[in-house]
Amino acid sequence: MLPDAINAFEEIKEFPLLQRVKLSFPRPQVTDIHSAVFQTIDALALPKANLKNKKVAITAGSRGISDIPAILASLVDYFHENEAFPFIVPSMGSHGGGTAGGQLNMLAKLGITEDKINAPILSSLETVELGQLPNGMPVYIDKLAAESDAIVVVNRVKPHTDFIGEIESGLAKMVSIGLGKLDGADTLHRYGVHGLHDLMPQAAQFICEHAPVLFGLAIVENAYHEIA
């Protein structure tokens, strides 16, 4: 039996038995990223004819998501096949030092470059204010994304590390904080946990209603950090 207490100054004469335990998690895994992305978008039944010659902004965040270069490249392929003009918008709030160059460098460290994605990466900290929430909080979005014909939001969906809520870390956070750039991130974070828990979903909904958001691609990883 384990003793109630151990005096650190006394020699432990008998140590309790230990047993090695191995925990195995379910391991669903997507092996063909390109096909999975195409099938997921096709399930939306988008009117493909409407995509021709459209400028499509695709978000790219600062998190190390498994296979994210391949996922973004597959999205770019989809829009190229439908004669659209996709481009990548660094969408990471204040990360990358809160500078356009810093955010480009952060994407490059994740393997997200124009050569690998086959699309331009347009990095700017300039935003536009779309309006205000009922509490008076301004809602911002990247200017280039706001001026595009369509926005595709890409992010991993997972629990947030700071709070528990119906909406935590995923597409809504990417829309409101990532696309909001430095202005959006600073504004929401000024409200602390309340800003993330309550105002972040409201800001995301507001942006979806007032900006050309086409759809979101939610990414889920298994326990081994593989695309599931």
PDB file of C-alpha atoms in Angstrom:
ATOM      1  CA  MET A   1       0.000   0.000   0.000  1.00  0.00           C
ATOM      2  CA  LEU A   2       1.086   3.572  -0.594  1.00  0.00           C
ATOM      3  CA  PRO A   3       2.101   5.411   2.576  1.00  0.00           C
ATOM      4  CA  ASP A   4       0.063   8.429   3.640  1.00  0.00           C
ATOM      5  CA  ALA A   5       3.189  10.553   3.461  1.00  0.00           C
ATOM      6  CA  ILE A   6       6.880  10.177   2.692  1.00  0.00           C
ATOM      7  CA  ASN A   7       9.520  12.010   4.676  1.00  0.00           C
ATOM      8  CA  ALA A   8      12.021  13.224   2.132  1.00  0.00           C
ATOM      9  CA  PHE A   9      14.787  12.952   4.694  1.00  0.00           C
ATOM     10  CA  GLU A  10      14.207   9.270   5.359  1.00  0.00           C
ATOM     11  CA  GLU A  11      15.404   6.485   3.118  1.00  0.00           C
ATOM     12  CA  ILE A  12      12.599   4.802   1.195  1.00  0.00           C
ATOM     13  CA  LYS A  13      13.107   1.125   1.978  1.00  0.00           C
ATOM     14  CA  GLU A  14      10.270  -0.259  -0.098  1.00  0.00           C
ATOM     15  CA  PHE A  15       8.941   1.418  -3.224  1.00  0.00           C
ATOM     16  CA  PRO A  16       5.374   0.611  -4.378  1.00  0.00           C
ATOM     17  CA  LEU A  17       5.010  -1.564  -7.468  1.00  0.00           C
ATOM     18  CA  LEU A  18       4.556   0.307 -10.738  1.00  0.00           C
ATOM     19  CA  GLN A  19       2.996  -0.926 -13.946  1.00  0.00           C
ATOM     20  CA  ARG A  20       3.650   0.463 -17.403  1.00  0.00           C
ATOM     21  CA  VAL A  21       0.379   1.436 -19.126  1.00  0.00           C
ATOM     22  CA  LYS A  22      -0.058   2.116 -22.828  1.00  0.00           C
ATOM     23  CA  LEU A  23      -3.058   4.132 -24.005  1.00  0.00           C
ATOM     24  CA  SER A  24      -4.153   3.751 -27.617  1.00  0.00           C
ATOM     25  CA  PHE A  25      -6.520   6.210 -29.284  1.00  0.00           C
ATOM     26  CA  PRO A  26      -8.717   5.683 -32.347  1.00  0.00           C
ATOM     27  CA  ARG A  27      -6.745   6.671 -35.439  1.00  0.00           C
ATOM     28  CA  PRO A  28      -9.011   7.724 -38.319  1.00  0.00           C
ATOM     29  CA  GLN A  29      -6.844   9.257 -41.012  1.00  0.00           C
ATOM     30  CA  VAL A  30      -7.303  10.968 -44.378  1.00  0.00           C
ATOM     31  CA  THR A  31      -4.625   9.653 -46.727  1.00  0.00           C
ATOM     32  CA  ASP A  32      -5.652  11.415 -49.960  1.00  0.00           C
ATOM     33  CA  ILE A  33      -5.845  15.108 -49.052  1.00  0.00           C
ATOM     34  CA  HIS A  34      -6.540  16.290 -52.599  1.00  0.00           C
ATOM     35  CA  SER A  35      -9.530  13.987 -53.121  1.00  0.00           C
ATOM     36  CA  ALA A  36     -10.902  14.691 -49.651  1.00  0.00           C
ATOM     37  CA  VAL A  37     -10.843  18.447 -50.254  1.00  0.00           C
ATOM     38  CA  PHE A  38     -12.516  18.130 -53.658  1.00  0.00           C
ATOM     39  CA  GLN A  39     -15.194  15.761 -52.340  1.00  0.00           C
ATOM     40  CA  THR A  40     -15.912  18.020 -49.382  1.00  0.00           C
ATOM     41  CA  ILE A  41     -16.417  21.062 -51.598  1.00  0.00           C
ATOM     42  CA  ASP A  42     -18.453  19.110 -54.161  1.00  0.00           C
ATOM     43  CA  ALA A  43     -20.821  18.102 -51.357  1.00  0.00           C
ATOM     44  CA  LEU A  44     -21.734  21.782 -51.010  1.00  0.00           C
ATOM     45  CA  ALA A  45     -23.144  21.745 -54.556  1.00  0.00           C
ATOM     46  CA  LEU A  46     -21.790  25.199 -55.341  1.00  0.00           C
ATOM     47  CA  PRO A  47     -22.849  26.676 -58.691  1.00  0.00           C
ATOM     48  CA  LYS A  48     -19.455  26.251 -60.347  1.00  0.00           C
ATOM     49  CA  ALA A  49     -20.321  28.498 -63.264  1.00  0.00           C
ATOM     50  CA  ASN A  50     -20.511  31.400 -60.828  1.00  0.00           C
ATOM     51  CA  LEU A  51     -16.861  30.908 -59.838  1.00  0.00           C
ATOM     52  CA  LYS A  52     -15.439  31.812 -63.242  1.00  0.00           C
ATOM     53  CA  ASN A  53     -13.139  34.856 -63.113  1.00  0.00           C
ATOM     54  CA  LYS A  54     -13.880  35.414 -59.413  1.00  0.00           C
ATOM     55  CA  LYS A  55     -11.192  36.522 -56.970  1.00  0.00           C
ATOM     56  CA  VAL A  56     -11.200  34.059 -54.064  1.00  0.00           C
ATOM     57  CA  ALA A  57      -9.411  34.846 -50.800  1.00  0.00           C
ATOM     58  CA  ILE A  58      -8.317  31.732 -48.873  1.00  0.00           C
ATOM     59  CA  THR A  59      -7.248  32.119 -45.255  1.00  0.00           C
ATOM     60  CA  ALA A  60      -3.995  30.699 -43.893  1.00  0.00           C
ATOM     61  CA  GLY A  61      -3.309  30.830 -40.163  1.00  0.00           C
ATOM     62  CA  SER A  62      -0.229  30.621 -37.970  1.00  0.00           C
ATOM     63  CA  ARG A  63      -0.872  27.222 -36.376  1.00  0.00           C
ATOM     64  CA  GLY A  64       1.087  24.129 -37.321  1.00  0.00           C
ATOM     65  CA  ILE A  65      -1.788  22.112 -38.756  1.00  0.00           C
ATOM     66  CA  SER A  66      -0.882  18.743 -40.233  1.00  0.00           C
ATOM     67  CA  ASP A  67      -0.696  18.758 -44.059  1.00  0.00           C
ATOM     68  CA  ILE A  68      -1.825  22.390 -44.239  1.00  0.00           C
ATOM     69  CA  PRO A  69       0.283  23.148 -47.362  1.00  0.00           C
ATOM     70  CA  ALA A  70      -1.378  20.228 -49.183  1.00  0.00           C
ATOM     71  CA  ILE A  71      -4.834  21.307 -48.008  1.00  0.00           C
ATOM     72  CA  LEU A  72      -4.359  24.866 -49.240  1.00  0.00           C
ATOM     73  CA  ALA A  73      -2.827  23.676 -52.517  1.00  0.00           C
ATOM     74  CA  SER A  74      -5.854  21.426 -53.075  1.00  0.00           C
ATOM     75  CA  LEU A  75      -8.210  24.350 -52.498  1.00  0.00           C
ATOM     76  CA  VAL A  76      -6.226  26.413 -54.975  1.00  0.00           C
ATOM     77  CA  ASP A  77      -6.427  23.561 -57.521  1.00  0.00           C
ATOM     78  CA  TYR A  78     -10.196  23.410 -57.092  1.00  0.00           C
ATOM     79  CA  PHE A  79     -10.675  27.074 -57.880  1.00  0.00           C
ATOM     80  CA  HIS A  80      -8.173  26.996 -60.736  1.00  0.00           C
ATOM     81  CA  GLU A  81     -10.136  24.125 -62.279  1.00  0.00           C
ATOM     82  CA  ASN A  82     -13.240  26.294 -62.075  1.00  0.00           C
ATOM     83  CA  GLU A  83     -11.458  29.248 -63.722  1.00  0.00           C
ATOM     84  CA  ALA A  84     -11.330  31.386 -60.596  1.00  0.00           C
ATOM     85  CA  PHE A  85      -8.384  33.388 -59.268  1.00  0.00           C
ATOM     86  CA  PRO A  86      -7.540  32.167 -55.756  1.00  0.00           C
ATOM     87  CA  PHE A  87      -5.036  33.882 -53.495  1.00  0.00           C
ATOM     88  CA  ILE A  88      -3.879  33.296 -49.928  1.00  0.00           C
ATOM     89  CA  VAL A  89      -4.517  35.824 -47.166  1.00  0.00           C
ATOM     90  CA  PRO A  90      -2.375  35.439 -44.021  1.00  0.00           C
ATOM     91  CA  SER A  91      -5.028  35.312 -41.300  1.00  0.00           C
ATOM     92  CA  MET A  92      -3.438  35.241 -37.885  1.00  0.00           C
ATOM     93  CA  GLY A  93      -4.517  38.352 -36.012  1.00  0.00           C
ATOM     94  CA  SER A  94      -1.464  39.885 -34.351  1.00  0.00           C
ATOM     95  CA  HIS A  95       0.874  36.920 -34.851  1.00  0.00           C
ATOM     96  CA  GLY A  96       4.020  37.269 -36.911  1.00  0.00           C
ATOM     97  CA  GLY A  97       4.937  40.384 -34.976  1.00  0.00           C
ATOM     98  CA  GLY A  98       1.818  42.116 -36.251  1.00  0.00           C
ATOM     99  CA  THR A  99       3.546  42.979 -39.545  1.00  0.00           C
ATOM    100  CA  ALA A 100       2.856  41.964 -43.131  1.00  0.00           C
ATOM    101  CA  GLY A 101       6.390  40.655 -43.588  1.00  0.00           C
ATOM    102  CA  GLY A 102       6.359  38.802 -40.298  1.00  0.00           C
ATOM    103  CA  GLN A 103       3.159  37.010 -41.231  1.00  0.00           C
ATOM    104  CA  LEU A 104       4.636  35.985 -44.583  1.00  0.00           C
ATOM    105  CA  ASN A 105       7.652  34.578 -42.773  1.00  0.00           C
ATOM    106  CA  MET A 106       5.435  32.658 -40.388  1.00  0.00           C
ATOM    107  CA  LEU A 107       3.586  31.028 -43.289  1.00  0.00           C
ATOM    108  CA  ALA A 108       6.890  30.129 -44.940  1.00  0.00           C
ATOM    109  CA  LYS A 109       8.002  28.342 -41.761  1.00  0.00           C
ATOM    110  CA  LEU A 110       4.836  26.238 -42.036  1.00  0.00           C
ATOM    111  CA  GLY A 111       5.684  25.316 -45.626  1.00  0.00           C
ATOM    112  CA  ILE A 112       3.113  27.718 -47.075  1.00  0.00           C
ATOM    113  CA  THR A 113       4.792  29.517 -49.977  1.00  0.00           C
ATOM    114  CA  GLU A 114       3.588  30.715 -53.355  1.00  0.00           C
ATOM    115  CA  ASP A 115       5.573  27.972 -55.114  1.00  0.00           C
ATOM    116  CA  LYS A 116       4.086  25.179 -53.006  1.00  0.00           C
ATOM    117  CA  ILE A 117       0.529  26.503 -53.009  1.00  0.00           C
ATOM    118  CA  ASN A 118       0.584  27.673 -56.651  1.00  0.00           C
ATOM    119  CA  ALA A 119      -1.143  30.933 -55.784  1.00  0.00           C
ATOM    120  CA  PRO A 120      -0.104  34.437 -54.736  1.00  0.00           C
ATOM    121  CA  ILE A 121       0.101  35.235 -51.023  1.00  0.00           C
ATOM    122  CA  LEU A 122      -1.093  38.793 -50.427  1.00  0.00           C
ATOM    123  CA  SER A 123      -0.060  40.002 -46.996  1.00  0.00           C
ATOM    124  CA  SER A 124      -1.289  43.298 -45.604  1.00  0.00           C
ATOM    125  CA  LEU A 125      -2.302  44.604 -42.194  1.00  0.00           C
ATOM    126  CA  GLU A 126      -4.835  47.001 -43.713  1.00  0.00           C
ATOM    127  CA  THR A 127      -8.404  46.372 -42.584  1.00  0.00           C
ATOM    128  CA  VAL A 128     -11.870  47.786 -43.111  1.00  0.00           C
ATOM    129  CA  GLU A 129     -14.511  48.225 -40.425  1.00  0.00           C
ATOM    130  CA  LEU A 130     -17.644  46.343 -41.463  1.00  0.00           C
ATOM    131  CA  GLY A 131     -19.772  47.763 -38.665  1.00  0.00           C
ATOM    132  CA  GLN A 132     -20.337  47.375 -34.957  1.00  0.00           C
ATOM    133  CA  LEU A 133     -21.858  44.805 -32.619  1.00  0.00           C
ATOM    134  CA  PRO A 134     -24.786  45.832 -30.366  1.00  0.00           C
ATOM    135  CA  ASN A 135     -22.321  46.683 -27.587  1.00  0.00           C
ATOM    136  CA  GLY A 136     -20.522  49.122 -29.879  1.00  0.00           C
ATOM    137  CA  MET A 137     -17.495  46.930 -30.576  1.00  0.00           C
ATOM    138  CA  PRO A 138     -16.157  47.553 -34.102  1.00  0.00           C
ATOM    139  CA  VAL A 139     -15.764  44.538 -36.387  1.00  0.00           C
ATOM    140  CA  TYR A 140     -12.754  44.460 -38.709  1.00  0.00           C
ATOM    141  CA  ILE A 141     -11.721  42.342 -41.680  1.00  0.00           C
ATOM    142  CA  ASP A 142      -8.692  42.203 -43.969  1.00  0.00           C
ATOM    143  CA  LYS A 143      -9.183  44.774 -46.741  1.00  0.00           C
ATOM    144  CA  LEU A 144      -8.057  42.468 -49.557  1.00  0.00           C
ATOM    145  CA  ALA A 145     -10.449  39.755 -48.393  1.00  0.00           C
ATOM    146  CA  ALA A 146     -13.294  42.246 -48.102  1.00  0.00           C
ATOM    147  CA  GLU A 147     -12.686  43.390 -51.683  1.00  0.00           C
ATOM    148  CA  SER A 148     -12.590  39.833 -53.084  1.00  0.00           C
ATOM    149  CA  ASP A 149     -15.558  38.098 -54.682  1.00  0.00           C
ATOM    150  CA  ALA A 150     -15.475  35.205 -52.222  1.00  0.00           C
ATOM    151  CA  ILE A 151     -13.743  34.211 -48.996  1.00  0.00           C
ATOM    152  CA  VAL A 152     -12.920  30.632 -48.012  1.00  0.00           C
ATOM    153  CA  VAL A 153     -12.166  30.189 -44.319  1.00  0.00           C
ATOM    154  CA  VAL A 154      -9.770  27.370 -43.377  1.00  0.00           C
ATOM    155  CA  ASN A 155      -8.875  26.339 -39.848  1.00  0.00           C
ATOM    156  CA  ARG A 156      -8.477  23.422 -37.474  1.00  0.00           C
ATOM    157  CA  VAL A 157     -11.351  22.886 -35.050  1.00  0.00           C
ATOM    158  CA  LYS A 158     -10.324  22.022 -31.505  1.00  0.00           C
ATOM    159  CA  PRO A 159     -10.972  23.002 -27.872  1.00  0.00           C
ATOM    160  CA  HIS A 160      -9.611  26.372 -26.795  1.00  0.00           C
ATOM    161  CA  THR A 161      -6.935  26.423 -24.116  1.00  0.00           C
ATOM    162  CA  ASP A 162      -8.391  29.359 -22.153  1.00  0.00           C
ATOM    163  CA  PHE A 163     -12.155  28.862 -21.992  1.00  0.00           C
ATOM    164  CA  ILE A 164     -15.021  26.424 -22.530  1.00  0.00           C
ATOM    165  CA  GLY A 165     -17.972  27.386 -24.709  1.00  0.00           C
ATOM    166  CA  GLU A 166     -20.252  26.301 -27.513  1.00  0.00           C
ATOM    167  CA  ILE A 167     -17.799  27.830 -30.005  1.00  0.00           C
ATOM    168  CA  GLU A 168     -14.110  27.752 -29.127  1.00  0.00           C
ATOM    169  CA  SER A 169     -11.206  27.467 -31.590  1.00  0.00           C
ATOM    170  CA  GLY A 170     -12.068  26.941 -35.229  1.00  0.00           C
ATOM    171  CA  LEU A 171     -13.698  28.708 -38.153  1.00  0.00           C
ATOM    172  CA  ALA A 172     -15.392  31.422 -36.080  1.00  0.00           C
ATOM    173  CA  LYS A 173     -12.089  32.358 -34.482  1.00  0.00           C
ATOM    174  CA  MET A 174     -10.374  32.447 -37.874  1.00  0.00           C
ATOM    175  CA  VAL A 175     -13.085  34.743 -39.260  1.00  0.00           C
ATOM    176  CA  SER A 176     -13.193  37.180 -36.352  1.00  0.00           C
ATOM    177  CA  ILE A 177      -9.581  37.238 -35.115  1.00  0.00           C
ATOM    178  CA  GLY A 178      -7.504  35.786 -37.958  1.00  0.00           C
ATOM    179  CA  LEU A 179      -9.114  37.796 -40.756  1.00  0.00           C
ATOM    180  CA  GLY A 180      -9.524  40.725 -38.390  1.00  0.00           C
ATOM    181  CA  LYS A 181      -5.746  41.121 -38.434  1.00  0.00           C
ATOM    182  CA  LEU A 182      -4.114  43.273 -35.749  1.00  0.00           C
ATOM    183  CA  ASP A 183      -7.170  45.535 -35.402  1.00  0.00           C
ATOM    184  CA  GLY A 184      -9.611  42.672 -34.923  1.00  0.00           C
ATOM    185  CA  ALA A 185      -7.370  40.717 -32.574  1.00  0.00           C
ATOM    186  CA  ASP A 186      -6.593  43.712 -30.362  1.00  0.00           C
ATOM    187  CA  THR A 187     -10.248  44.708 -30.191  1.00  0.00           C
ATOM    188  CA  LEU A 188     -11.509  41.280 -29.139  1.00  0.00           C
ATOM    189  CA  HIS A 189      -8.665  40.508 -26.760  1.00  0.00           C
ATOM    190  CA  ARG A 190      -9.325  43.800 -24.990  1.00  0.00           C
ATOM    191  CA  TYR A 191     -12.467  42.153 -23.611  1.00  0.00           C
ATOM    192  CA  GLY A 192     -10.552  39.194 -22.155  1.00  0.00           C
ATOM    193  CA  VAL A 193     -12.304  35.849 -21.829  1.00  0.00           C
ATOM    194  CA  HIS A 194     -15.680  37.564 -22.365  1.00  0.00           C
ATOM    195  CA  GLY A 195     -14.438  38.700 -25.744  1.00  0.00           C
ATOM    196  CA  LEU A 196     -13.493  35.172 -26.794  1.00  0.00           C
ATOM    197  CA  HIS A 197     -16.458  33.397 -25.221  1.00  0.00           C
ATOM    198  CA  ASP A 198     -19.269  35.788 -26.174  1.00  0.00           C
ATOM    199  CA  LEU A 199     -18.147  38.454 -28.628  1.00  0.00           C
ATOM    200  CA  MET A 200     -15.968  36.325 -30.910  1.00  0.00           C
ATOM    201  CA  PRO A 201     -18.934  34.224 -32.173  1.00  0.00           C
ATOM    202  CA  GLN A 202     -20.996  37.399 -32.610  1.00  0.00           C
ATOM    203  CA  ALA A 203     -18.228  39.053 -34.608  1.00  0.00           C
ATOM    204  CA  ALA A 204     -17.854  35.946 -36.782  1.00  0.00           C
ATOM    205  CA  GLN A 205     -21.587  35.899 -37.493  1.00  0.00           C
ATOM    206  CA  PHE A 206     -21.513  39.607 -38.327  1.00  0.00           C
ATOM    207  CA  ILE A 207     -18.643  39.121 -40.770  1.00  0.00           C
ATOM    208  CA  CYS A 208     -20.392  36.200 -42.469  1.00  0.00           C
ATOM    209  CA  GLU A 209     -23.440  38.427 -42.964  1.00  0.00           C
ATOM    210  CA  HIS A 210     -21.547  41.482 -44.230  1.00  0.00           C
ATOM    211  CA  ALA A 211     -18.592  40.021 -46.155  1.00  0.00           C
ATOM    212  CA  PRO A 212     -18.480  37.588 -49.127  1.00  0.00           C
ATOM    213  CA  VAL A 213     -17.777  34.429 -47.096  1.00  0.00           C
ATOM    214  CA  LEU A 214     -18.420  31.498 -49.447  1.00  0.00           C
ATOM    215  CA  PHE A 215     -17.776  28.548 -47.128  1.00  0.00           C
ATOM    216  CA  GLY A 216     -15.502  27.244 -44.411  1.00  0.00           C
ATOM    217  CA  LEU A 217     -13.280  24.175 -44.479  1.00  0.00           C
ATOM    218  CA  ALA A 218     -13.022  22.753 -40.963  1.00  0.00           C
ATOM    219  CA  ILE A 219     -10.015  20.531 -40.274  1.00  0.00           C
ATOM    220  CA  VAL A 220      -9.992  17.853 -37.577  1.00  0.00           C
ATOM    221  CA  GLU A 221      -6.856  16.074 -36.376  1.00  0.00           C
ATOM    222  CA  ASN A 222      -6.738  12.745 -34.561  1.00  0.00           C
ATOM    223  CA  ALA A 223      -4.855  12.219 -31.302  1.00  0.00           C
ATOM    224  CA  TYR A 224      -1.654  11.682 -33.298  1.00  0.00           C
ATOM    225  CA  HIS A 225      -1.921  15.079 -35.043  1.00  0.00           C
ATOM    226  CA  GLU A 226      -2.909  13.543 -38.368  1.00  0.00           C
ATOM    227  CA  ILE A 227      -5.763  14.753 -40.562  1.00  0.00           C
ATOM    228  CA  ALA A 228      -8.838  12.762 -39.652  1.00  0.00           C
TER     229      ALA A 228
END
